[in-house]
Amino acid sequence: MYRTHTCGALRLQDSGIQTTLAGWVQTIRKFGAITFVDLRDRYGITQLLLGEALTKQLEENPLGREFVLQVTGTVQERSSKNPALATGDIEVNATSYTVLNKSATPPFTIQDDTDGGDDIRMKYRYLDLRRNAVKKNLELRYAVNRAARNYLHGQGFMDIETPFLIKSTPEGARDFVVPSRMNEGQFYALPQSPQTFKQLLMVSGYDRYYQIVKCFRDEDLRADRQPEFTQIDCEMSFVEQEDILEMFEGLIKYIFEEVKGIAYTEKVERMSWEDAMWQYGNDKPDIRFGMKIANLKFPGYAFPSKQPDLAEGLPQGFKVFDDAETVVAISVPGCSEYSRKQTDELTDWVKRPQIGMKGLAFIKYAADGTVKSSFDKFYNEAQLKSILNAAAASPGDLVLILAGTEERTRKAMSELRLEMGKRLGLRKDNEFKLLWVLDFPLFEYSEEDNRWVARHHPFTSPKPSDIDIMISTSPEIKDAASYLAHPYASIKANAYDMVLNGNEIGGGSIRIFQRSLQEKMFTALGMSHDEALHKFGFLLGAFEYGAPPHGGIAFGFDRLCAILGGSESIRDFIAFPKNNSGRDVMLDAPSSIDVKQLEELSLILKDQ
Ligand code: ASP
């Protein structure tokens, strides 16, 4: 037996017992003839006292950081206790030790506050993983994994594995492809998700399926995305949207309780996609704070059912507003005393290329009721007050106003709202707010291809009330200018996203389960009959053999862990992540392969 205890186990009541520990040398401190060593393993740190009897051994073979030691000795009370350590009341007075393995000097300190930068820690990820901070994240990840499995198992879900080598059917993201040696000139693809397999499992009668599964998407890596990531992937038969919402609200609440000890007892709020865009400029609003958008002016096509928040419309006379398609505002509480410098800084903030606005207008509504704006020249006080009113501003608020084209302006306001929420400390790490966003549009228009694309994926069913529109109308679009008038633009999907603190943590839909409607969907997406058969013949075929009504959802497991861990980066919660260029810097992958391998695969590289 290598050890009798772990480095996190011993306490004062163990004083006097003999123990053998094994672990890594974290620090070495010499005091005259005595050497103190902090020995670390996965469970904690225990102080070792190496006394005079061991001096000779220490001198002949000095210890170094990260050496692997086996130590035997007696547990004793420490003279200077360390309340920060669980084992801080004791130390092990060593009688003997063995160096099980030496270590080169590590390239960074293996401590909570390390001196290692991101790149070096990724290169030596196996050392980074020894650090407490990273270990805690992986422990949390495992706790989420366990909780998810417990809950789903308890609800009768069955974990069924689906293949990784599948057929390339890009729709949405780009596929990673794998050449087949045995089938010359042919390729597998890695799944972007197990979507069609889980639907086939429903056809097979496995009415509650789940899998915690890797998905692969060859996307340009925007901030904090990974080319391979993990989903909690689920599917159910004989369900309607309401059944799914309840089941998976239950899952997330269970995870909160098990992992964070949070009893999330309130009902999860629900919001239509249109209201989310209208009130927050975003389909995944952070509802931990208010600061909702006031819609002072907007194009009718964007929100046919909405009225502007200004009853008389926006006053004329200020060219920036007069010429804009959309004018939106937020009231930022308690900021009416912002200095010129502060408003200039905010103006620069919205002008950054990522936000892309030309400027920022504002009204300071002082606590004593006085009103001062950046466009006083153009509006009189009554007009300014009408805006304050529309923006539901209170004395003490700073009203920020953006004007421009609909999409960009709304998006910019959404960003500005989040930024102000952050600056005012309204986005608290330890507060969790769930939200269901419902009633998404089924289609999006792709200007590049002048055709419809599926907003979620092509297997998502339209709302029952919109199925007729889809069946009876031709998908043809005359030109980019007229797509909004097309009946397809108004079709709503039977789809839902779960949002946590402004992050989409899950999304899914009720599926199409009739061959004819699925074929219609493929046609709507511009696929010919032959193409649909070539890509999805297996699914269309399966729908001929008694496919049950079904629906499902998938949660972004890495993201969920990061949010629960109070971090913005999913990389911190993945044992071996890739960097922003999709590289594994530890393995140095991707990399070139041997000529022989290329030959076996019948591949010739273009430049060789
Ligand atoms: N497969 C979908 C996705 O990866 C989720 C779902 O519809 O269940 O987004």
Coordinates of C-alpha atoms and ligand atoms in Angstrom, one line a residue:
M1 CA 0.0 0.0 0.0
Y2 CA 1.5 3.3 -1.0
R3 CA -0.4 5.4 1.5
T4 CA -2.6 5.0 4.5
H5 CA -4.1 8.5 4.3
T6 CA -4.5 11.3 1.7
C7 CA -2.9 14.7 2.2
G8 CA -6.3 16.1 3.1
A9 CA -7.4 13.6 5.7
L10 CA -5.5 14.1 8.9
R11 CA -6.9 16.1 11.8
L12 CA -5.9 16.9 15.4
Q13 CA -7.8 13.9 16.7
D14 CA -5.4 11.7 14.7
S15 CA -2.4 12.9 16.8
G16 CA -0.1 10.1 17.7
I17 CA -1.0 7.7 14.9
Q18 CA 1.5 6.4 12.3
T19 CA 0.7 7.4 8.8
T20 CA 2.1 7.0 5.3
L21 CA 1.3 9.7 2.7
A22 CA 2.2 10.1 -0.9
G23 CA 2.1 13.2 -3.0
W24 CA 3.9 16.2 -4.6
V25 CA 6.2 18.6 -2.9
Q26 CA 4.6 22.0 -3.0
T27 CA 7.1 24.0 -0.9
I28 CA 10.2 23.4 1.1
R29 CA 11.3 25.6 4.0
K30 CA 14.5 25.1 6.0
F31 CA 14.8 26.2 9.6
G32 CA 18.3 25.2 10.8
A33 CA 18.3 21.4 11.2
I34 CA 14.6 21.1 10.5
T35 CA 12.9 21.1 7.0
F36 CA 9.2 21.7 6.5
V37 CA 7.7 20.4 3.3
D38 CA 4.1 21.0 2.2
L39 CA 3.0 17.7 0.5
R40 CA 0.0 18.0 -1.9
D41 CA -2.3 15.6 -3.5
R42 CA -5.8 15.8 -5.0
Y43 CA -7.3 16.0 -1.5
G44 CA -5.3 18.7 0.2
I45 CA -1.9 19.7 1.7
T46 CA -0.3 18.3 4.7
Q47 CA 2.8 19.8 6.4
L48 CA 5.7 17.4 6.9
L49 CA 8.4 17.9 9.5
L50 CA 11.7 16.4 8.4
G51 CA 14.0 16.4 11.5
E52 CA 17.6 16.0 12.2
A53 CA 17.6 12.2 11.6
L54 CA 16.8 12.9 7.9
T55 CA 19.3 15.7 7.4
K56 CA 21.9 13.5 5.8
Q57 CA 19.5 12.0 3.3
L58 CA 18.3 15.5 2.5
E59 CA 21.8 16.8 1.9
E60 CA 22.8 13.9 -0.3
N61 CA 19.6 14.0 -2.4
P62 CA 18.0 17.5 -2.1
L63 CA 14.3 17.7 -2.6
G64 CA 12.8 19.9 -5.2
R65 CA 9.4 21.3 -6.1
E66 CA 7.0 18.7 -7.5
F67 CA 9.1 15.8 -6.5
V68 CA 6.8 12.8 -5.8
L69 CA 7.4 11.6 -2.2
Q70 CA 6.2 8.8 0.0
V71 CA 6.6 9.7 3.7
T72 CA 6.0 7.7 6.9
G73 CA 5.8 9.4 10.3
T74 CA 3.7 10.3 13.3
V75 CA 0.8 12.8 13.3
Q76 CA 1.4 15.6 15.8
E77 CA -0.1 18.9 16.8
R78 CA 1.6 21.8 15.2
S79 CA 3.1 24.7 17.1
S80 CA 2.0 27.3 14.7
K81 CA -1.4 26.4 13.3
N82 CA -2.7 27.4 9.8
P83 CA -6.4 28.0 10.0
A84 CA -6.6 28.4 6.2
L85 CA -5.8 24.6 5.7
A86 CA -8.2 21.8 6.7
T87 CA -5.1 19.9 8.0
G88 CA -3.6 23.1 9.5
D89 CA -3.7 21.9 13.1
I90 CA -1.3 19.0 12.5
E91 CA 1.9 18.0 10.8
V92 CA 3.5 14.7 10.1
N93 CA 6.8 14.2 11.9
A94 CA 8.6 12.0 9.3
T95 CA 10.6 9.0 10.3
S96 CA 11.5 8.1 6.7
Y97 CA 10.7 9.1 3.2
T98 CA 11.3 7.9 -0.3
V99 CA 11.6 9.9 -3.5
L100 CA 9.2 8.0 -5.8
N101 CA 10.1 10.3 -8.7
K102 CA 12.0 13.5 -9.3
S103 CA 10.6 16.5 -11.1
A104 CA 12.1 19.1 -13.4
T105 CA 11.6 22.6 -12.1
P106 CA 8.0 23.4 -13.2
P107 CA 7.6 26.3 -15.7
F108 CA 5.2 28.1 -13.3
T109 CA 4.3 27.9 -9.6
I110 CA 1.6 25.4 -8.9
Q111 CA -0.5 27.5 -6.6
D112 CA -3.8 29.3 -6.6
D113 CA -2.2 32.5 -7.7
T114 CA 0.2 31.2 -10.2
D115 CA 2.8 33.3 -12.0
G116 CA 2.1 31.3 -15.2
G117 CA 0.4 33.1 -18.2
D118 CA -2.3 31.5 -20.2
D119 CA -0.1 30.1 -23.0
I120 CA 2.4 28.4 -20.7
R121 CA -0.3 26.9 -18.5
M122 CA -2.1 25.5 -21.6
K123 CA 1.2 24.0 -22.9
Y124 CA 1.8 22.3 -19.5
R125 CA -1.9 21.7 -18.9
Y126 CA -1.1 18.6 -16.9
L127 CA 0.7 20.8 -14.4
D128 CA -2.0 23.5 -14.5
L129 CA -4.5 20.7 -13.6
R130 CA -2.6 20.2 -10.3
R131 CA -3.6 23.7 -9.2
N132 CA -6.5 23.9 -6.8
A133 CA -8.3 26.5 -8.8
V134 CA -8.5 24.3 -11.8
K135 CA -9.2 21.2 -9.8
K136 CA -12.2 22.9 -8.2
N137 CA -13.6 23.6 -11.6
L138 CA -13.3 20.0 -12.7
E139 CA -14.9 18.9 -9.5
L140 CA -17.8 21.2 -10.1
R141 CA -18.1 19.8 -13.7
Y142 CA -18.2 16.3 -12.3
A143 CA -20.9 17.3 -9.8
V144 CA -23.0 18.8 -12.5
N145 CA -22.5 15.6 -14.6
R146 CA -23.6 13.4 -11.7
A147 CA -26.6 15.5 -10.8
A148 CA -27.8 15.5 -14.4
R149 CA -27.4 11.7 -14.6
N150 CA -29.2 11.2 -11.3
Y151 CA -32.1 13.4 -12.3
L152 CA -32.5 11.9 -15.8
H153 CA -32.1 8.4 -14.6
G154 CA -34.8 9.1 -11.9
Q155 CA -37.1 10.3 -14.7
G156 CA -36.7 7.1 -16.7
F157 CA -34.2 8.4 -19.3
M158 CA -31.8 6.0 -20.8
D159 CA -28.2 6.9 -21.8
I160 CA -27.7 5.6 -25.3
E161 CA -24.4 6.2 -27.2
T162 CA -24.6 7.4 -30.8
P163 CA -21.8 7.2 -33.3
F164 CA -19.1 9.8 -33.9
L165 CA -18.3 8.8 -37.5
I166 CA -21.4 9.9 -39.4
K167 CA -22.5 11.4 -42.7
S168 CA -21.7 15.0 -43.6
T169 CA -24.8 17.0 -43.8
P170 CA -23.7 20.5 -43.1
E171 CA -26.6 22.8 -42.1
G172 CA -25.7 25.5 -39.7
A173 CA -22.0 25.1 -38.8
R174 CA -19.3 23.5 -40.9
D175 CA -18.6 19.7 -40.4
F176 CA -15.3 18.3 -39.3
V177 CA -14.6 15.5 -41.8
V178 CA -12.6 12.3 -41.5
P179 CA -11.3 10.5 -44.6
S180 CA -12.2 6.8 -44.8
R181 CA -9.3 4.5 -45.7
M182 CA -11.5 1.6 -46.6
N183 CA -13.8 3.6 -48.7
E184 CA -11.5 5.5 -51.0
G185 CA -12.4 9.1 -51.7
Q186 CA -15.2 9.1 -49.1
F187 CA -15.5 10.9 -45.8
Y188 CA -17.2 10.6 -42.5
A189 CA -18.2 13.7 -40.6
L190 CA -18.1 14.2 -36.8
P191 CA -21.5 15.0 -35.5
Q192 CA -22.4 18.6 -34.8
S193 CA -24.9 17.0 -32.4
P194 CA -26.7 13.6 -32.2
Q195 CA -29.9 15.3 -33.5
T196 CA -31.0 12.8 -36.1
F197 CA -29.9 9.8 -34.1
K198 CA -31.9 10.8 -31.1
Q199 CA -34.9 11.3 -33.3
L200 CA -34.4 7.8 -34.8
L201 CA -34.2 6.4 -31.2
M202 CA -37.7 7.9 -30.7
V203 CA -38.9 6.1 -33.9
S204 CA -37.4 2.9 -32.3
G205 CA -39.4 3.5 -29.1
Y206 CA -36.8 4.6 -26.6
D207 CA -39.1 7.4 -25.5
R208 CA -36.7 9.0 -23.0
Y209 CA -33.1 9.3 -24.2
Y210 CA -30.2 11.3 -22.9
Q211 CA -26.5 11.4 -23.4
I212 CA -23.7 13.7 -22.1
V213 CA -21.9 13.8 -25.4
K214 CA -19.2 15.5 -27.4
C215 CA -20.3 17.6 -30.4
F216 CA -18.0 19.0 -33.1
R217 CA -18.4 22.2 -35.1
D218 CA -15.8 23.6 -37.4
E219 CA -16.7 27.2 -36.7
D220 CA -14.5 30.3 -36.6
L221 CA -14.0 30.5 -32.9
R222 CA -15.7 33.6 -31.6
A223 CA -15.0 34.4 -28.0
D224 CA -15.2 31.4 -25.7
R225 CA -16.2 28.7 -28.2
Q226 CA -14.5 25.3 -28.5
P227 CA -14.5 23.2 -31.7
E228 CA -15.4 20.2 -29.6
F229 CA -17.8 20.8 -26.7
T230 CA -20.2 18.8 -24.6
Q231 CA -24.0 18.7 -24.5
I232 CA -26.5 17.2 -22.2
D233 CA -28.6 15.9 -25.1
C234 CA -32.2 14.8 -24.5
E235 CA -35.2 13.6 -26.4
M236 CA -38.7 12.5 -25.4
S237 CA -41.7 11.0 -27.2
F238 CA -45.4 11.7 -26.8
V239 CA -44.7 15.2 -25.5
E240 CA -45.8 18.7 -26.1
Q241 CA -43.8 21.9 -25.5
E242 CA -45.2 22.2 -22.0
D243 CA -44.0 18.7 -21.0
I244 CA -40.5 19.5 -22.1
L245 CA -40.3 22.9 -20.4
E246 CA -41.4 21.3 -17.1
M247 CA -39.1 18.3 -17.3
F248 CA -36.0 20.3 -18.0
E249 CA -36.8 23.2 -15.7
G250 CA -36.7 20.3 -13.2
L251 CA -33.3 19.2 -14.4
I252 CA -31.7 22.6 -14.0
K253 CA -33.3 23.2 -10.6
Y254 CA -32.1 19.8 -9.5
I255 CA -28.6 20.7 -10.6
F256 CA -28.8 24.0 -8.7
E257 CA -29.8 22.3 -5.6
E258 CA -27.3 19.4 -5.8
V259 CA -24.3 21.4 -6.9
K260 CA -24.8 24.9 -5.4
G261 CA -27.3 24.1 -2.6
I262 CA -29.7 26.7 -4.2
A263 CA -33.4 26.0 -3.9
Y264 CA -34.7 27.6 -7.0
T265 CA -38.4 27.4 -6.0
E266 CA -39.9 30.1 -8.2
K267 CA -41.4 29.2 -11.6
V268 CA -39.0 29.9 -14.4
E269 CA -40.1 33.1 -16.3
R270 CA -41.1 32.8 -19.9
M271 CA -40.9 35.4 -22.6
S272 CA -41.6 35.4 -26.3
W273 CA -38.7 35.9 -28.7
E274 CA -40.4 39.1 -29.9
D275 CA -40.7 40.5 -26.4
A276 CA -37.1 39.6 -25.6
M277 CA -35.9 41.5 -28.7
W278 CA -38.3 44.4 -28.0
Q279 CA -37.4 44.8 -24.3
Y280 CA -33.8 43.7 -24.2
G281 CA -32.6 43.8 -27.8
N282 CA -31.4 40.3 -27.4
D283 CA -32.8 36.8 -27.6
K284 CA -31.0 35.7 -24.4
P285 CA -31.7 38.6 -22.0
D286 CA -30.1 38.8 -18.6
I287 CA -33.1 39.4 -16.4
R288 CA -31.2 39.8 -13.2
F289 CA -31.8 43.5 -13.7
G290 CA -34.3 45.8 -15.3
M291 CA -33.2 48.7 -17.4
K292 CA -35.5 47.6 -20.2
I293 CA -35.3 49.2 -23.6
A294 CA -37.7 52.0 -24.4
N295 CA -38.7 51.9 -28.1
L296 CA -38.9 55.5 -29.2
K297 CA -38.9 54.7 -32.9
F298 CA -38.7 51.5 -34.9
P299 CA -39.6 50.2 -38.3
G300 CA -43.0 48.6 -38.5
Y301 CA -41.7 45.4 -40.2
A302 CA -39.5 44.5 -37.2
F303 CA -42.4 44.4 -34.7
P304 CA -45.7 44.4 -36.5
S305 CA -47.7 44.0 -33.2
K306 CA -45.9 46.6 -31.2
Q307 CA -46.6 50.3 -30.5
P308 CA -43.8 52.8 -29.8
D309 CA -43.3 53.9 -26.2
L310 CA -43.8 57.6 -27.2
A311 CA -47.5 58.1 -27.8
E312 CA -47.1 61.1 -30.1
G313 CA -44.0 59.7 -31.8
L314 CA -40.5 61.1 -31.5
P315 CA -40.4 64.9 -31.9
Q316 CA -38.9 66.2 -35.1
G317 CA -36.0 68.6 -35.4
F318 CA -32.9 66.5 -34.4
K319 CA -31.5 65.1 -37.6
V320 CA -29.8 62.2 -35.9
F321 CA -33.2 60.9 -34.7
D322 CA -35.1 62.1 -37.7
D323 CA -33.0 60.1 -40.1
A324 CA -32.7 57.0 -38.0
E325 CA -34.7 53.8 -38.6
T326 CA -34.6 52.9 -34.9
V327 CA -34.2 55.0 -31.7
V328 CA -34.0 53.2 -28.4
A329 CA -33.2 54.3 -24.9
I330 CA -32.5 52.9 -21.4
S331 CA -32.7 54.6 -18.0
V332 CA -29.6 54.0 -16.0
P333 CA -30.5 54.5 -12.3
G334 CA -28.4 56.9 -10.1
C335 CA -26.1 58.1 -12.9
S336 CA -27.6 61.5 -13.6
E337 CA -24.5 63.2 -12.1
Y338 CA -22.1 61.7 -14.7
S339 CA -19.4 64.1 -15.6
R340 CA -18.5 65.2 -19.2
K341 CA -15.6 62.8 -19.0
Q342 CA -17.8 59.9 -18.1
T343 CA -20.3 60.6 -20.9
D344 CA -17.5 61.0 -23.3
E345 CA -16.1 57.7 -22.2
L346 CA -19.5 56.0 -22.8
T347 CA -19.7 57.6 -26.2
D348 CA -16.3 56.2 -27.1
W349 CA -17.5 52.9 -25.8
V350 CA -20.5 52.7 -28.2
K351 CA -18.3 53.9 -31.1
R352 CA -15.9 51.0 -30.7
P353 CA -16.0 48.8 -33.8
Q354 CA -17.5 45.9 -31.8
I355 CA -20.5 48.1 -31.0
G356 CA -20.4 50.2 -34.2
M357 CA -22.5 53.2 -33.3
K358 CA -21.9 56.7 -34.6
G359 CA -22.6 58.3 -31.2
L360 CA -24.5 58.4 -28.0
A361 CA -27.2 60.8 -27.0
F362 CA -28.2 61.2 -23.3
I363 CA -30.5 63.1 -20.9
K364 CA -29.5 63.7 -17.3
Y365 CA -32.5 63.7 -15.2
A366 CA -31.1 65.2 -11.9
A367 CA -32.4 64.2 -8.5
D368 CA -33.9 67.7 -8.1
G369 CA -35.9 67.2 -11.3
T370 CA -33.8 69.4 -13.7
V371 CA -33.3 68.1 -17.1
K372 CA -30.2 68.5 -19.3
S373 CA -29.5 66.7 -22.5
S374 CA -26.8 66.3 -25.2
F375 CA -29.3 67.6 -27.7
D376 CA -30.8 70.6 -25.8
K377 CA -30.5 72.7 -28.9
F378 CA -33.1 70.7 -30.8
Y379 CA -35.7 69.7 -28.2
N380 CA -37.5 71.9 -25.7
E381 CA -38.0 70.8 -22.1
A382 CA -41.5 69.4 -22.7
Q383 CA -40.2 67.2 -25.5
L384 CA -37.3 66.0 -23.4
K385 CA -39.7 65.2 -20.6
S386 CA -41.9 63.2 -23.0
I387 CA -38.8 61.0 -23.7
L388 CA -38.0 60.7 -20.0
N389 CA -41.6 59.6 -19.6
A390 CA -41.4 57.0 -22.4
A391 CA -38.2 55.7 -20.9
A392 CA -39.8 55.4 -17.5
A393 CA -37.0 57.5 -16.1
S394 CA -36.9 58.6 -12.4
P395 CA -35.1 61.6 -11.0
G396 CA -31.4 60.6 -10.6
D397 CA -31.4 58.6 -13.9
L398 CA -29.1 59.0 -16.8
V399 CA -31.1 58.2 -20.0
L400 CA -28.9 56.8 -22.8
I401 CA -30.2 56.9 -26.4
L402 CA -28.9 55.2 -29.5
A403 CA -30.1 55.8 -33.0
G404 CA -29.4 54.0 -36.3
T405 CA -30.5 51.0 -38.4
E406 CA -32.8 48.6 -36.6
E407 CA -30.6 45.5 -36.2
R408 CA -27.4 47.2 -35.3
T409 CA -28.9 49.8 -33.0
R410 CA -30.9 47.2 -31.0
K411 CA -27.9 45.0 -30.7
A412 CA -25.8 47.9 -29.6
M413 CA -28.4 48.9 -27.0
S414 CA -28.4 45.4 -25.7
E415 CA -24.6 45.5 -25.2
L416 CA -24.8 48.9 -23.6
R417 CA -27.4 47.7 -21.2
L418 CA -25.3 44.7 -20.2
E419 CA -22.3 47.0 -19.8
M420 CA -24.1 49.4 -17.6
G421 CA -25.6 46.5 -15.6
K422 CA -22.0 45.2 -15.0
R423 CA -20.6 48.6 -14.1
L424 CA -23.4 49.1 -11.6
G425 CA -22.9 45.7 -10.1
L426 CA -26.3 44.5 -11.1
R427 CA -25.0 41.2 -12.7
K428 CA -24.1 39.3 -9.6
D429 CA -22.2 36.1 -9.8
N430 CA -24.1 34.5 -7.0
E431 CA -27.5 35.3 -8.4
F432 CA -29.1 33.0 -10.8
K433 CA -32.1 33.8 -13.0
L434 CA -33.5 31.4 -15.5
L435 CA -35.7 32.3 -18.4
W436 CA -37.5 30.4 -21.2
V437 CA -37.5 32.2 -24.5
L438 CA -40.3 30.9 -26.7
D439 CA -41.9 31.4 -30.1
F440 CA -38.9 31.9 -32.2
P441 CA -39.3 32.6 -35.9
L442 CA -39.0 29.2 -37.8
F443 CA -37.0 30.7 -40.6
E444 CA -34.3 33.3 -41.1
Y445 CA -33.5 34.9 -44.4
S446 CA -30.1 34.4 -45.9
E447 CA -29.3 37.4 -48.0
E448 CA -26.2 35.6 -49.4
D449 CA -28.2 32.7 -50.9
N450 CA -31.5 34.5 -51.2
R451 CA -33.3 31.7 -49.4
W452 CA -34.7 30.6 -46.1
V453 CA -32.5 28.9 -43.5
A454 CA -33.7 27.1 -40.4
R455 CA -33.2 29.3 -37.3
H456 CA -32.9 26.3 -35.0
H457 CA -32.4 23.3 -37.4
P458 CA -34.5 21.7 -40.2
F459 CA -36.2 19.2 -37.9
T460 CA -38.0 21.8 -35.8
S461 CA -41.7 21.9 -36.2
P462 CA -43.7 25.0 -36.9
K463 CA -46.3 26.0 -34.3
P464 CA -49.3 23.9 -35.0
S465 CA -51.3 27.0 -36.1
D466 CA -48.7 27.9 -38.6
I467 CA -48.3 24.5 -40.3
D468 CA -51.0 25.4 -42.9
I469 CA -49.2 28.5 -44.0
M470 CA -46.1 26.5 -44.6
I471 CA -47.8 23.8 -46.6
S472 CA -49.9 26.1 -48.7
T473 CA -47.3 28.8 -49.6
S474 CA -44.3 28.6 -52.0
P475 CA -41.0 29.4 -50.3
E476 CA -39.9 31.4 -53.2
I477 CA -38.6 34.9 -52.3
K478 CA -38.6 37.6 -55.0
D479 CA -35.7 39.6 -53.6
A480 CA -34.1 40.7 -50.4
A481 CA -36.3 43.7 -50.1
S482 CA -39.5 41.7 -50.0
Y483 CA -38.6 38.8 -47.7
L484 CA -40.3 40.3 -44.7
A485 CA -43.6 40.5 -46.5
H486 CA -43.4 36.7 -47.3
P487 CA -45.7 34.6 -45.1
Y488 CA -42.8 32.4 -44.1
A489 CA -41.3 35.4 -42.2
S490 CA -44.1 35.2 -39.7
I491 CA -44.1 31.5 -39.1
K492 CA -43.3 30.7 -35.5
A493 CA -41.3 27.6 -34.4
N494 CA -42.3 25.2 -31.8
A495 CA -38.9 25.9 -30.2
Y496 CA -37.5 27.1 -26.9
D497 CA -34.3 28.3 -25.4
M498 CA -33.3 28.2 -21.8
V499 CA -31.4 31.3 -20.7
L500 CA -29.4 31.7 -17.5
N501 CA -28.1 35.1 -16.6
G502 CA -27.9 36.3 -20.2
N503 CA -26.4 33.0 -21.6
E504 CA -28.3 30.5 -23.7
I505 CA -27.7 27.3 -21.8
G506 CA -30.0 25.1 -23.7
G507 CA -32.2 25.0 -26.7
G508 CA -34.5 22.6 -28.4
S509 CA -37.8 22.1 -30.2
I510 CA -40.8 19.9 -30.9
R511 CA -39.9 18.0 -34.0
I512 CA -41.5 17.4 -37.3
F513 CA -42.5 13.7 -37.4
Q514 CA -44.4 13.3 -40.6
R515 CA -42.5 12.6 -43.8
S516 CA -44.5 15.0 -45.9
L517 CA -44.0 18.0 -43.6
Q518 CA -40.3 17.2 -43.3
E519 CA -40.0 17.1 -47.1
K520 CA -41.8 20.4 -47.3
M521 CA -39.3 21.8 -44.8
F522 CA -36.3 20.7 -46.9
T523 CA -37.9 22.3 -50.0
A524 CA -38.5 25.5 -48.0
L525 CA -34.7 25.5 -47.2
G526 CA -34.0 25.3 -50.9
M527 CA -33.1 21.6 -51.1
S528 CA -34.0 19.6 -54.2
H529 CA -35.9 16.4 -53.8
D530 CA -32.8 14.4 -54.7
E531 CA -30.6 16.4 -52.3
A532 CA -33.0 15.8 -49.5
L533 CA -33.0 12.1 -50.2
H534 CA -29.2 12.0 -50.5
K535 CA -28.7 13.8 -47.2
F536 CA -31.6 12.7 -45.1
G537 CA -33.1 9.7 -46.8
F538 CA -32.6 7.6 -43.7
L539 CA -34.7 10.0 -41.6
L540 CA -37.5 10.4 -44.2
G541 CA -37.5 6.6 -44.5
A542 CA -37.8 6.2 -40.8
F543 CA -40.7 8.6 -40.7
E544 CA -42.6 6.1 -42.9
Y545 CA -42.6 3.5 -40.1
G546 CA -44.6 4.9 -37.3
A547 CA -42.6 7.9 -36.0
P548 CA -44.1 9.1 -32.7
P549 CA -44.6 12.8 -31.9
H550 CA -41.4 13.8 -30.2
G551 CA -39.3 16.7 -29.0
G552 CA -36.1 17.5 -27.1
I553 CA -33.5 19.8 -26.0
A554 CA -29.7 20.0 -25.5
F555 CA -27.9 21.9 -22.9
G556 CA -24.4 23.4 -23.3
F557 CA -22.7 21.4 -20.5
D558 CA -19.4 23.4 -20.5
R559 CA -21.2 26.7 -20.4
L560 CA -23.6 25.6 -17.6
C561 CA -20.6 24.6 -15.5
A562 CA -18.8 27.9 -16.2
I563 CA -21.8 29.9 -15.1
L564 CA -22.3 27.8 -12.0
G565 CA -18.6 28.3 -11.2
G566 CA -18.9 32.0 -11.7
S567 CA -16.6 32.2 -14.6
E568 CA -16.9 33.7 -18.1
S569 CA -14.7 31.1 -19.7
I570 CA -15.7 27.6 -20.6
R571 CA -12.0 26.7 -21.1
D572 CA -11.5 26.8 -17.3
F573 CA -14.0 23.9 -17.0
I574 CA -12.6 21.6 -19.7
A575 CA -9.6 19.4 -18.7
F576 CA -7.8 19.7 -22.0
P577 CA -9.2 22.7 -24.0
K578 CA -8.2 24.2 -27.3
N579 CA -7.0 27.8 -27.7
N580 CA -8.8 30.5 -29.7
S581 CA -7.4 29.2 -33.0
G582 CA -8.6 25.7 -32.3
R583 CA -5.2 24.4 -31.4
D584 CA -4.2 22.1 -28.7
V585 CA -0.9 23.7 -27.8
M586 CA 0.1 20.9 -25.5
L587 CA -0.2 18.2 -28.2
D588 CA 0.6 20.7 -30.9
A589 CA -2.5 19.6 -32.8
P590 CA -3.7 19.8 -35.5
S591 CA -0.5 18.7 -37.3
S592 CA 0.6 17.4 -40.6
I593 CA 0.5 13.6 -41.2
D594 CA 3.0 11.2 -42.9
V595 CA 3.1 10.9 -46.6
K596 CA 2.3 7.2 -46.0
Q597 CA -0.8 8.0 -44.1
L598 CA -1.9 10.4 -46.9
E599 CA -1.3 7.6 -49.4
E600 CA -3.3 5.1 -47.5
L601 CA -6.2 7.6 -47.5
S602 CA -5.7 8.3 -51.2
L603 CA -5.3 12.0 -50.4
I604 CA -3.0 14.5 -52.2
L605 CA -2.4 17.9 -50.6
K606 CA -2.9 20.8 -53.0
D607 CA 0.4 22.4 -52.4
Q608 CA 2.6 19.4 -52.4
Ligands
ASP1 N1 -29.5 19.3 -31.5 C1 -29.8 20.7 -31.1 C2 -28.6 21.5 -31.0 O1 -27.5 21.0 -30.9 C3 -30.6 20.7 -29.8 C4 -32.0 20.1 -30.0 O2 -32.7 20.6 -30.8 O3 -32.3 19.2 -29.2 O4 -28.7 22.7 -30.9

